[in-house]
Amino acid sequence: MLATVLDRPARRVRGRLANVASANRSRAGLWLPVAFGAGIFGYFNLSAEPPLWVGPGLLGFLVPLLLTVRRSAMAVFVVIPAVAAACGFSAAQYRTLQVAAPVLKREMAVALTGMVEDVRNTARGERLIVRVEQFGRLAAAARPGRVRILLLKRDRAPPPGARIKVFGRFKPPPPPVAPYAYDFQRALYFEGIGAVGFALAPLSLETPGPVPLSRRLSALRSALSERIRERLPGDAGALAAALLVGDRDWISEGATMAMRDAGIAHLLAISGLHMGLVAGFVLFAARLLLSLHPTVALLWPTRMIAASGAILFATAYLFLSGASVPTQRAYVMTLVVLVGVMIGRRAISMRLIATAATIIMLARPDYVLSASFQLSFAAVTCLVAVYESGIWNRRPAGGRLFAGLVRPVGLLAISSVVASSATLPFALYHFQKAALYGAASNLLAIPAASLWIMPLGVAALFLMPARLEALALVPMGWGLEGVLHLARIVQDWPHATHVVAAPPGWCLGLATCSGLWICLLRGRVRFAGLPLLTVCVVVLLVSPWTPPTIVIADRARAVGVFSETGMASTSRYTGFTAEIWRRRAGMLEIPAKKGGPALSFDCDSLGCALNAPRIGALAWSSDAQSLAEDCQRADILVTRVRVPDICPVPHLILGPHQIRPGGSIAIWLDGPVPKVVYSRQVQGNRPWSTAAIGSRDEKH
């Protein structure tokens, strides 16, 4: 009797599952890049470097298993995704081994000889990436292959390809400024940079050697950037240089902040929008010109010729703009689209996104961890999902005039809302800040970029050999000035940005999984992920995360204390690290220099002290002479000097033994027992972090 009662619901469930499987059978392959990326994330989240045989061993076990169960449902839902994840794990492991290069073991002041690969302009001065030929007396097996060095402000950087000699102070790549913060060591490791430093003396030019093609392209890009800024001065020229040759170093901080707060900062980086506009403009112009002649239009394959020309120009634009990470990703996606146009396939589809993501992850698995990769693929995946729903093909009610005016505006508004909503969780996680009026500002900025700015920019590139680029750059500057004016207006609106404390990674992971569920599946089952996605976004916006009470920089070079009124840091240390601390705590406002925060350190030549209601007396000692006094008055002591055993600090001591292996440190004092988290614990024992541990052990 019971079996008869339960048989009907069971048949109903099986029928619905069969319908779901039938509707999504053709989209099963879209989950393979997801599994591939999950394998990459799994590799980078390990606390220790796995043996080299782990990735091949997993594949060696799973591939025969797949051949055994290839005709069963287990193969589709379990084994094939597991094989894809093992491939992602192996690709990340191979990439780590491929880029392995010597890293400086300890801080030192030496003379460096090498060739300039890249030049960047920063607020602190010009910064070079140098391919090392000689590094003091270090042997070739111990010296870093590439070095990042900051020049003296009075020095003018030589062009890429120049051979230089400079005396400077260098150190290993720095660890994260706070636990769970951006990992500079990992990023520099995959760029092949083994040391960072600054010049102590003016550089000198050496006898130039053979210049590789990449350095010639970098020098050409620098020359074109300078030429653009000469023809178009101010922020408009800096923006034009960023859009045309990828040089963003000359954009003022005010203009950058305005565009970020307005939600249109993506226009500053050469990404999918710019590459698509450039290739699309060339494709349209080439096909229009070919269609003007009747014989050519009727007998020649104009679509294939125009698409080939667009591919060639997009390739030239890739190298001319510096081939940054977003540009490479945009080029791959544009290339797939143009190849689809050439062979007559549907240009925009979810398979395009899956193919582009697979190519990028296979070539550079470390890109998956970058904010640009996650933001761009989140936006384009959601846009394609909405595109596939058919909303773009629905005609609004009314006459032709109504449809012709309202439909494009409505579709642009929908795309702006979709892209802004898709990138919101990632913006909150990576930057702890979101532009709330991004959809409205993009509604005006994107048409300006699509119809005015980028077409004129392409025309300027074509006119440069004839030195007539001003004919296009000047009107392009009008459009850029309009976009900047729009950004400043939106920036002044009330509640233009929303700031949160740094959320944990699991919340973004849940939001990503639920978003993929909604975008990749078909049928009503896709809406099952909507409640979880809504909860994750609400939690990210509300930001219930408690910032640490105390943050300590690497080797106790600085200490920061958080309170309800803001953050206080040791007076000897301000700038980038303190800004990251504030941002991760959801306190982006920087106190005035004169008034300062309500809570502040009292410093002298021997160290700093602070009294706070939540933590009591905190002392930061940089000299052994102050230890006796600090031991008597402090509840919490932070010092790089050895603390005597008789020191009667009742609460917490962070001395050399606690500071040396940990990198940066975050301490929560809200519970009955202090919670201490080291950035080295978060990083784990990985190739990009072990060099810093070794350098610290050698030095101390």
XYZ file of C-alpha atoms in Angstrom:
700
model
C 0.000 0.000 0.000
C 2.763 2.433 0.986
C 4.726 1.560 -2.133
C 1.677 2.342 -4.284
C 1.216 5.723 -2.573
C 4.868 6.682 -3.034
C 5.130 5.372 -6.592
C 3.217 8.268 -8.188
C 5.350 11.081 -6.607
C 8.493 9.122 -7.446
C 7.449 8.825 -11.102
C 6.647 12.538 -11.135
C 10.077 13.441 -9.759
C 11.819 11.153 -12.242
C 9.810 12.681 -15.069
C 10.756 16.207 -14.066
C 14.408 15.264 -13.725
C 14.281 13.670 -17.171
C 12.762 16.853 -18.610
C 15.457 18.983 -16.971
C 18.192 16.665 -18.271
C 16.700 16.694 -21.783
C 16.435 20.479 -21.856
C 20.033 20.944 -20.679
C 21.694 18.073 -22.529
C 23.146 20.390 -25.163
C 24.531 22.704 -22.470
C 26.370 20.075 -20.443
C 29.663 21.095 -22.015
C 29.317 24.596 -20.563
C 30.062 23.184 -17.114
C 33.471 21.842 -18.153
C 35.195 25.285 -17.946
C 33.542 25.718 -14.542
C 35.045 22.433 -13.355
C 38.381 23.389 -14.936
C 38.379 26.672 -13.010
C 37.366 24.855 -9.821
C 40.482 22.690 -10.166
C 42.626 25.820 -10.516
C 41.055 27.360 -7.420
C 41.598 24.109 -5.576
C 45.300 24.205 -6.393
C 45.802 27.808 -5.307
C 43.861 27.298 -2.062
C 46.151 24.537 -0.834
C 48.188 25.355 2.260
C 51.252 23.485 0.956
C 52.691 22.846 -2.487
C 51.595 19.387 -3.668
C 54.090 16.915 -5.121
C 54.534 17.053 -8.877
C 52.858 13.698 -9.376
C 49.500 14.755 -7.892
C 48.003 16.293 -11.043
C 49.132 13.559 -13.463
C 48.228 10.959 -10.858
C 44.656 12.230 -10.635
C 44.337 12.140 -14.407
C 45.887 8.679 -14.519
C 43.206 7.434 -12.141
C 40.196 9.308 -13.557
C 40.719 8.755 -17.293
C 40.597 4.922 -17.068
C 37.615 5.254 -14.737
C 35.885 7.408 -17.338
C 36.512 4.826 -20.041
C 34.992 2.194 -17.774
C 31.778 4.048 -16.910
C 31.521 6.200 -20.038
C 27.955 5.109 -20.852
C 26.475 5.698 -17.404
C 25.021 8.743 -15.701
C 27.937 8.632 -13.263
C 30.309 9.552 -16.078
C 28.265 12.623 -17.024
C 27.632 14.010 -13.549
C 30.754 12.920 -11.624
C 33.688 11.553 -13.590
C 33.810 14.001 -16.529
C 33.669 17.092 -14.238
C 36.310 15.450 -12.048
C 38.560 14.959 -15.090
C 38.101 18.629 -16.043
C 38.932 19.699 -12.476
C 42.040 17.492 -12.507
C 43.076 19.122 -15.806
C 42.713 22.574 -14.215
C 44.737 21.456 -11.204
C 47.466 20.067 -13.463
C 47.522 23.209 -15.624
C 48.005 25.426 -12.556
C 50.691 23.124 -11.203
C 52.535 23.132 -14.539
C 52.293 26.929 -14.812
C 53.796 27.348 -11.348
C 56.686 25.114 -12.344
C 57.093 26.867 -15.696
C 57.503 30.397 -14.275
C 59.759 29.331 -11.389
C 62.711 31.725 -11.204
C 65.218 32.824 -8.544
C 63.857 35.175 -5.883
C 66.066 37.458 -3.835
C 66.749 35.833 -0.462
C 67.421 38.914 1.631
C 67.427 42.690 1.497
C 70.605 44.172 0.050
C 72.062 47.272 -1.588
C 73.830 46.399 -4.856
C 74.586 47.672 -8.329
C 72.200 46.357 -10.975
C 72.862 46.044 -14.683
C 70.118 45.074 -17.096
C 67.784 45.990 -19.923
C 64.636 48.049 -19.383
C 61.532 46.099 -20.340
C 58.771 48.479 -19.284
C 58.353 51.970 -17.847
C 55.463 53.062 -15.635
C 54.681 56.481 -14.207
C 53.466 56.403 -10.578
C 52.687 58.979 -7.904
C 56.052 58.236 -6.248
C 58.062 58.471 -9.469
C 58.860 56.436 -12.551
C 59.077 52.685 -12.098
C 61.024 50.298 -14.290
C 60.839 46.582 -14.979
C 64.413 45.497 -15.713
C 65.663 42.220 -17.158
C 68.694 41.498 -14.957
C 72.110 40.823 -16.479
C 74.230 41.426 -13.385
C 73.105 41.797 -9.766
C 76.009 42.649 -7.484
C 78.129 39.575 -6.918
C 75.274 37.089 -7.003
C 75.757 34.098 -9.271
C 73.406 33.541 -12.157
C 71.574 30.764 -10.297
C 70.789 33.079 -7.351
C 70.052 36.430 -8.955
C 66.465 37.349 -9.867
C 65.575 37.304 -13.527
C 63.487 40.476 -13.457
C 63.438 43.375 -10.988
C 61.007 46.211 -10.340
C 62.801 49.412 -9.330
C 61.564 52.913 -8.455
C 63.794 55.712 -9.758
C 64.749 58.927 -8.049
C 62.314 61.709 -8.878
C 65.024 63.761 -10.568
C 65.850 60.846 -12.890
C 64.079 60.516 -16.210
C 63.402 56.931 -17.152
C 65.107 55.669 -20.297
C 62.956 54.134 -23.032
C 62.228 50.400 -23.070
C 65.110 48.520 -24.623
C 67.783 50.709 -23.015
C 70.586 49.045 -21.058
C 71.165 50.665 -17.660
C 73.279 50.421 -14.531
C 71.929 51.695 -11.221
C 72.788 51.329 -7.542
C 69.770 50.612 -5.369
C 68.329 48.825 -2.365
C 66.388 45.677 -3.159
C 64.333 43.220 -1.142
C 62.204 40.133 -1.807
C 58.638 40.727 -3.056
C 56.505 41.921 -0.119
C 53.868 39.690 1.484
C 50.209 40.763 1.701
C 49.728 43.927 3.775
C 47.047 42.091 5.775
C 45.826 38.493 6.046
C 43.458 37.609 3.160
C 44.507 40.786 1.301
C 45.915 40.886 -2.227
C 48.943 38.593 -2.494
C 51.729 40.659 -4.082
C 54.210 37.810 -3.787
C 52.035 35.489 -5.848
C 51.334 38.144 -8.487
C 55.020 39.070 -8.872
C 56.017 35.392 -8.883
C 53.891 34.715 -11.971
C 55.313 37.842 -13.623
C 58.832 36.532 -13.067
C 59.815 39.441 -10.790
C 62.181 38.256 -8.068
C 62.972 41.525 -6.295
C 61.615 45.047 -5.793
C 63.468 48.153 -4.711
C 64.383 51.767 -5.296
C 67.369 53.632 -6.696
C 69.907 55.158 -4.305
C 71.866 56.953 -7.017
C 71.267 58.269 -10.538
C 71.240 55.609 -13.206
C 73.691 55.476 -16.081
C 73.174 54.226 -19.609
C 75.329 51.346 -20.782
C 76.261 50.254 -24.272
C 72.999 49.109 -25.860
C 72.681 45.528 -26.986
C 70.190 43.862 -29.336
C 66.638 45.026 -28.560
C 63.895 42.369 -28.724
C 60.702 43.034 -30.640
C 58.661 43.293 -27.434
C 60.876 46.125 -26.162
C 60.559 47.919 -29.509
C 56.790 47.706 -29.230
C 56.954 49.073 -25.686
C 59.101 51.987 -26.876
C 56.658 52.639 -29.738
C 53.767 52.619 -27.280
C 55.529 55.158 -25.054
C 56.232 57.407 -28.040
C 52.624 57.225 -29.231
C 51.357 57.987 -25.726
C 53.516 61.083 -25.522
C 52.395 62.154 -28.971
C 48.719 61.754 -28.066
C 49.138 63.759 -24.867
C 50.915 66.516 -26.776
C 48.020 66.827 -29.222
C 45.391 66.508 -26.485
C 46.577 67.891 -23.114
C 44.996 67.307 -19.708
C 42.916 64.384 -18.504
C 41.300 64.025 -21.920
C 44.688 63.271 -23.480
C 45.577 60.898 -20.661
C 42.291 59.048 -21.199
C 42.915 58.912 -24.952
C 46.375 57.428 -24.341
C 44.820 54.837 -22.022
C 42.206 53.834 -24.596
C 44.481 53.749 -27.632
C 47.834 52.467 -26.326
C 47.001 51.220 -22.821
C 49.046 53.884 -20.981
C 47.009 54.754 -17.858
C 49.874 56.248 -15.867
C 49.052 59.880 -16.685
C 45.415 59.956 -15.597
C 44.987 62.176 -12.553
C 43.837 60.677 -9.266
C 40.747 62.898 -9.281
C 39.638 61.678 -12.704
C 40.283 58.048 -11.777
C 38.321 58.342 -8.529
C 35.419 60.097 -10.267
C 35.105 57.341 -12.860
C 35.317 54.653 -10.164
C 32.622 56.282 -8.067
C 30.439 56.679 -11.150
C 30.833 53.014 -12.090
C 32.523 53.647 -15.449
C 36.129 52.879 -14.468
C 36.015 49.879 -16.829
C 36.407 52.392 -19.654
C 39.960 53.079 -18.443
C 41.186 49.554 -19.212
C 41.360 48.124 -22.710
C 38.940 45.240 -22.264
C 36.185 43.495 -24.148
C 34.236 46.696 -24.796
C 37.155 48.483 -26.448
C 38.460 45.494 -28.368
C 34.944 44.695 -29.579
C 34.334 48.296 -30.623
C 37.640 48.528 -32.475
C 37.182 45.199 -34.267
C 33.508 45.922 -34.946
C 34.271 49.351 -36.398
C 36.961 47.923 -38.698
C 34.657 45.048 -39.716
C 31.799 47.439 -40.515
C 34.007 49.951 -42.354
C 35.787 47.272 -44.400
C 32.563 45.578 -45.438
C 30.986 48.931 -46.289
C 33.909 49.853 -48.526
C 33.884 46.444 -50.215
C 30.161 46.683 -50.896
C 30.526 49.964 -52.796
C 31.776 48.159 -55.899
C 29.091 45.903 -57.445
C 31.485 43.261 -58.757
C 33.322 42.980 -55.430
C 30.068 42.901 -53.480
C 28.588 40.127 -55.631
C 31.573 37.903 -56.347
C 34.021 38.360 -53.485
C 33.583 36.870 -49.971
C 33.284 40.305 -48.396
C 32.308 39.011 -44.977
C 35.387 36.803 -44.729
C 37.672 39.563 -46.034
C 36.276 42.132 -43.601
C 36.536 39.708 -40.686
C 40.149 38.907 -41.634
C 40.974 42.608 -41.686
C 39.323 43.049 -38.288
C 41.409 40.167 -36.902
C 44.623 41.730 -38.220
C 43.767 45.139 -36.755
C 42.700 43.604 -33.427
C 46.044 41.748 -33.292
C 47.936 44.977 -33.980
C 45.837 46.746 -31.338
C 46.675 43.975 -28.856
C 50.442 44.444 -29.210
C 50.207 48.214 -29.510
C 48.277 48.482 -26.252
C 50.779 46.434 -24.250
C 48.930 43.082 -24.198
C 47.812 43.421 -20.583
C 45.730 40.717 -18.912
C 42.300 42.265 -19.731
C 43.419 43.000 -23.285
C 44.590 39.429 -23.876
C 41.291 38.086 -22.584
C 39.330 40.526 -24.746
C 41.410 39.604 -27.783
C 40.715 35.892 -27.350
C 36.970 36.512 -27.105
C 37.003 38.892 -30.075
C 39.036 36.412 -32.110
C 36.513 33.648 -31.425
C 33.660 35.966 -32.459
C 35.375 37.006 -35.697
C 36.222 33.401 -36.589
C 32.545 32.598 -36.041
C 31.637 35.426 -38.418
C 34.045 34.086 -41.031
C 32.645 30.566 -40.981
C 29.027 31.690 -40.679
C 28.422 30.533 -37.106
C 26.475 32.365 -34.434
C 28.868 34.998 -33.114
C 27.499 35.540 -29.590
C 26.696 32.450 -27.552
C 27.475 30.826 -24.248
C 29.787 28.430 -26.069
C 31.873 31.442 -27.102
C 32.283 32.411 -23.453
C 33.139 28.828 -22.487
C 35.704 28.542 -25.300
C 37.376 31.860 -24.469
C 37.485 31.058 -20.748
C 39.011 27.634 -21.418
C 41.717 29.061 -23.682
C 42.674 31.732 -21.155
C 42.654 29.388 -18.159
C 44.690 26.805 -20.032
C 47.337 29.344 -21.054
C 47.448 31.365 -17.823
C 45.717 29.599 -14.913
C 46.790 32.330 -12.478
C 44.537 34.824 -14.290
C 41.523 33.114 -12.706
C 42.413 34.726 -9.365
C 42.494 38.259 -10.799
C 39.643 40.690 -10.320
C 39.634 41.645 -14.014
C 39.065 38.037 -15.129
C 36.215 37.510 -12.672
C 34.532 40.867 -13.310
C 34.615 40.641 -17.092
C 33.454 37.038 -17.350
C 30.717 37.636 -14.781
C 29.384 40.559 -16.811
C 29.592 38.904 -20.219
C 28.144 35.576 -18.997
C 25.086 37.285 -17.537
C 24.664 39.440 -20.637
C 24.767 36.411 -22.939
C 22.330 34.569 -20.659
C 19.881 37.462 -20.963
C 20.571 37.617 -24.702
C 19.727 33.924 -25.075
C 16.450 34.419 -23.210
C 15.124 36.266 -26.273
C 14.498 39.631 -24.644
C 16.610 41.333 -27.334
C 14.287 40.092 -30.078
C 11.024 41.199 -28.499
C 9.452 44.200 -30.121
C 7.802 46.842 -27.925
C 4.232 47.877 -28.483
C 3.629 50.962 -30.596
C 4.544 52.280 -34.016
C 7.858 52.126 -35.780
C 9.019 55.468 -34.418
C 8.323 54.342 -30.864
C 10.093 51.034 -31.443
C 13.031 52.679 -33.183
C 13.654 55.112 -30.325
C 12.704 53.193 -27.223
C 13.954 49.699 -28.015
C 17.691 50.540 -28.297
C 17.534 52.674 -25.146
C 15.655 49.965 -23.292
C 18.076 47.248 -24.339
C 21.035 49.409 -23.356
C 19.424 50.059 -19.968
C 18.845 46.330 -19.484
C 22.439 45.506 -20.392
C 23.751 48.198 -18.013
C 21.631 46.897 -15.142
C 22.589 43.283 -15.864
C 26.324 44.017 -16.096
C 26.299 46.190 -12.956
C 24.361 43.579 -10.993
C 26.612 40.745 -12.189
C 29.798 42.509 -11.125
C 28.446 43.816 -7.798
C 29.499 40.817 -5.626
C 32.985 40.761 -7.162
C 33.447 44.522 -6.738
C 32.452 44.273 -3.068
C 34.820 41.363 -2.496
C 37.903 42.707 -4.298
C 37.547 46.450 -3.716
C 35.111 46.671 -0.765
C 33.323 49.381 -2.724
C 30.508 49.465 -5.263
C 29.126 52.263 -7.439
C 25.368 52.349 -6.892
C 24.611 54.538 -9.910
C 26.756 52.550 -12.330
C 23.785 51.452 -14.441
C 22.634 55.050 -14.945
C 26.085 56.420 -15.783
C 26.837 53.538 -18.174
C 23.587 54.280 -19.965
C 25.205 57.495 -21.219
C 28.914 56.631 -21.151
C 28.769 53.433 -23.211
C 26.909 55.002 -26.199
C 29.415 57.871 -26.122
C 32.294 55.395 -26.203
C 30.662 53.207 -28.850
C 29.417 55.841 -31.281
C 31.897 58.673 -30.820
C 35.049 58.082 -28.787
C 36.351 54.725 -30.046
C 35.548 55.243 -33.767
C 37.448 58.529 -33.631
C 40.246 56.773 -31.758
C 40.564 54.178 -34.529
C 40.577 56.984 -37.082
C 43.351 58.716 -35.106
C 45.495 55.561 -35.252
C 45.022 55.364 -39.026
C 45.893 59.068 -39.396
C 49.057 58.962 -37.271
C 51.431 57.898 -40.102
C 50.364 61.061 -41.981
C 50.652 63.150 -38.767
C 46.990 64.153 -39.122
C 45.796 62.511 -35.912
C 44.666 65.857 -34.487
C 41.706 65.787 -36.891
C 40.308 62.842 -34.932
C 41.887 63.386 -31.509
C 40.329 66.817 -30.956
C 36.706 65.662 -31.396
C 37.597 62.497 -29.479
C 38.683 64.775 -26.633
C 35.250 66.445 -26.658
C 33.651 63.078 -25.995
C 36.166 62.229 -23.271
C 35.578 65.562 -21.557
C 31.857 64.842 -21.626
C 32.386 61.428 -20.021
C 34.585 62.993 -17.319
C 31.967 65.662 -16.664
C 29.324 62.960 -16.351
C 31.519 61.019 -13.901
C 32.023 64.074 -11.682
C 28.289 64.793 -11.662
C 27.434 61.219 -10.659
C 30.229 61.229 -8.069
C 28.550 64.160 -6.288
C 25.188 62.437 -6.047
C 24.204 61.294 -2.527
C 25.185 57.700 -1.689
C 27.051 57.321 -4.982
C 29.189 54.537 -3.503
C 28.641 51.812 -0.936
C 31.590 50.757 1.218
C 31.770 47.450 3.113
C 34.284 45.555 5.217
C 36.243 42.814 3.433
C 34.001 39.717 3.148
C 35.252 36.123 3.337
C 35.832 34.162 0.160
C 33.118 31.569 0.796
C 30.389 34.193 0.401
C 31.640 35.153 -3.057
C 31.979 31.458 -3.909
C 28.317 30.803 -3.078
C 27.235 33.848 -5.081
C 29.312 32.656 -8.061
C 27.919 29.120 -7.953
C 24.317 30.331 -7.734
C 24.916 32.831 -10.555
C 26.349 30.105 -12.789
C 23.361 27.904 -11.960
C 20.995 30.649 -13.149
C 22.967 31.519 -16.296
C 23.978 28.092 -17.592
C 20.816 26.064 -17.013
C 17.572 26.255 -18.941
C 14.030 25.892 -17.732
C 12.425 26.709 -14.419
C 15.098 24.819 -12.510
C 17.464 27.721 -13.082
C 15.441 29.934 -10.720
C 16.275 27.606 -7.821
C 19.576 29.468 -7.521
C 17.920 32.874 -7.221
C 17.187 32.754 -3.437
C 20.770 31.803 -2.571
C 22.163 34.487 -4.881
C 19.888 37.108 -3.334
C 20.920 36.116 0.193
C 24.628 36.265 -0.717
C 24.330 39.704 -2.310
C 22.337 41.060 0.643
C 24.914 39.690 3.080
C 27.720 41.266 1.049
C 25.927 44.623 1.037
C 25.056 44.549 4.740
C 28.646 43.512 5.562
C 28.326 41.902 9.003
C 32.067 41.177 9.080
C 34.004 42.580 12.018
C 37.347 44.188 11.085
C 40.388 43.251 13.183
C 41.183 45.294 16.265
C 44.904 45.504 15.474
C 46.807 45.079 12.200
C 50.601 44.727 12.110
C 52.627 45.126 8.926
C 55.355 42.727 7.858
C 58.256 42.653 10.364
C 56.285 45.053 12.596
C 57.198 48.075 10.505
C 53.840 49.614 11.346
C 50.831 49.049 13.575
C 47.212 50.022 12.940
C 44.371 50.100 15.481
C 40.693 50.260 14.522
C 37.958 51.930 16.515
C 34.431 53.162 15.879
C 35.784 56.550 14.785
C 38.346 55.296 12.299
C 41.867 53.917 12.202
C 45.020 55.088 13.930
C 48.425 54.062 12.607
C 51.965 54.723 13.726
C 53.013 58.173 12.573
C 56.072 56.877 10.739
C 53.996 54.860 8.305
C 51.356 56.259 5.989
C 50.354 55.724 2.406
C 49.522 52.592 0.481
C 49.475 50.057 3.324
C 47.370 52.243 5.617
C 44.937 52.861 2.755
C 44.553 49.103 2.190
C 43.932 48.610 5.910
C 41.200 51.257 5.894
C 39.619 49.894 2.749
C 39.456 46.331 4.034
C 37.887 47.577 7.264
C 35.264 49.601 5.358
C 36.836 52.902 6.443
C 37.929 54.536 3.224
C 37.818 58.055 4.605
C 41.325 59.347 5.395
C 41.541 61.651 8.407
C 42.849 65.165 7.969
C 46.537 65.652 8.668
C 46.006 68.361 11.285
C 43.072 67.015 13.212
C 43.798 63.332 12.711
C 41.539 60.552 13.904
C 39.905 60.546 17.300
C 42.332 57.768 18.253
C 46.016 58.466 17.581
C 49.472 57.207 18.514
C 51.883 59.226 20.644
C 55.308 58.654 19.084
C 58.929 59.510 19.781
C 62.265 58.306 18.424
C 62.024 54.993 20.312
C 58.499 53.957 19.383
C 54.800 54.758 19.756
C 52.119 54.279 22.384
C 48.340 54.420 22.369
C 45.537 54.104 24.902
C 42.211 52.816 23.576
C 39.017 51.843 25.417
C 38.753 48.416 23.786
C 42.368 47.271 24.068
C 43.949 49.304 26.857
C 47.540 50.479 26.446
C 49.414 49.395 23.315
C 53.120 50.012 22.806
C 55.074 49.691 19.567
C 58.745 49.577 20.452
C 61.505 49.914 17.882
C 64.432 50.194 20.313
C 65.611 48.181 23.302
C 65.894 51.374 25.370
C 62.113 51.713 25.532
C 61.361 48.114 26.515
C 61.668 48.651 30.261
C 59.087 51.419 30.247
C 56.817 49.678 27.731
C 56.810 46.473 29.755
C 55.529 48.379 32.768
C 52.766 50.391 31.157
C 51.563 48.365 28.148
C 48.792 45.783 27.984
C 49.852 44.829 24.435
C 53.467 45.035 23.295
C 54.611 44.893 19.650
C 58.352 44.951 19.052
C 61.113 43.568 16.851
C 63.485 43.612 19.828
C 63.911 40.549 22.022
C 61.583 40.810 25.022
C 63.086 39.770 28.398
C 61.338 36.981 30.269
C 60.644 39.268 33.237
C 58.496 41.595 31.132
C 55.165 41.685 33.053
C 52.874 42.446 30.121
C 49.584 40.866 31.245
C 47.740 40.634 27.969
C 49.657 39.974 24.719
C 53.258 40.089 23.537
C 54.182 40.070 19.851
C 57.947 39.848 19.834
C 60.545 38.677 17.299
C 59.532 35.008 17.570
C 55.896 35.848 16.745
C 56.665 38.477 14.090
C 59.491 36.796 12.180
C 57.616 33.961 10.431
C 54.209 35.531 10.055
C 54.314 38.400 7.554
C 51.441 40.743 8.343
C 49.262 39.970 11.360
C 45.599 40.671 12.192
C 44.310 40.429 15.768
C 40.695 40.316 16.936
C 40.142 41.150 20.613
C 36.342 40.932 20.664
C 36.199 37.435 22.168
C 37.435 36.128 25.485
C 40.591 34.811 23.777
C 42.515 36.950 21.245
C 42.272 35.634 17.696
C 45.574 36.042 15.830
C 45.831 35.370 12.075
C 49.124 35.508 10.168
C 49.259 36.213 6.457
C 51.850 33.450 6.161
C 49.293 30.982 7.503
C 46.825 32.118 4.858
C 49.426 31.911 2.084
C 50.717 28.536 3.175
C 54.032 26.999 2.195
C 53.949 27.826 -1.514
C 56.746 28.634 -4.003
C 55.903 32.359 -3.955
C 56.006 32.592 -0.148
C 58.889 30.308 0.843
C 61.545 32.758 -0.389
C 60.370 35.406 2.064
C 60.469 32.910 4.914
C 64.021 31.960 3.970
C 65.132 35.579 3.749
C 63.736 36.349 7.161
C 65.416 33.336 8.735
C 68.763 34.226 7.191
C 68.578 37.825 8.294
C 67.650 37.073 11.887
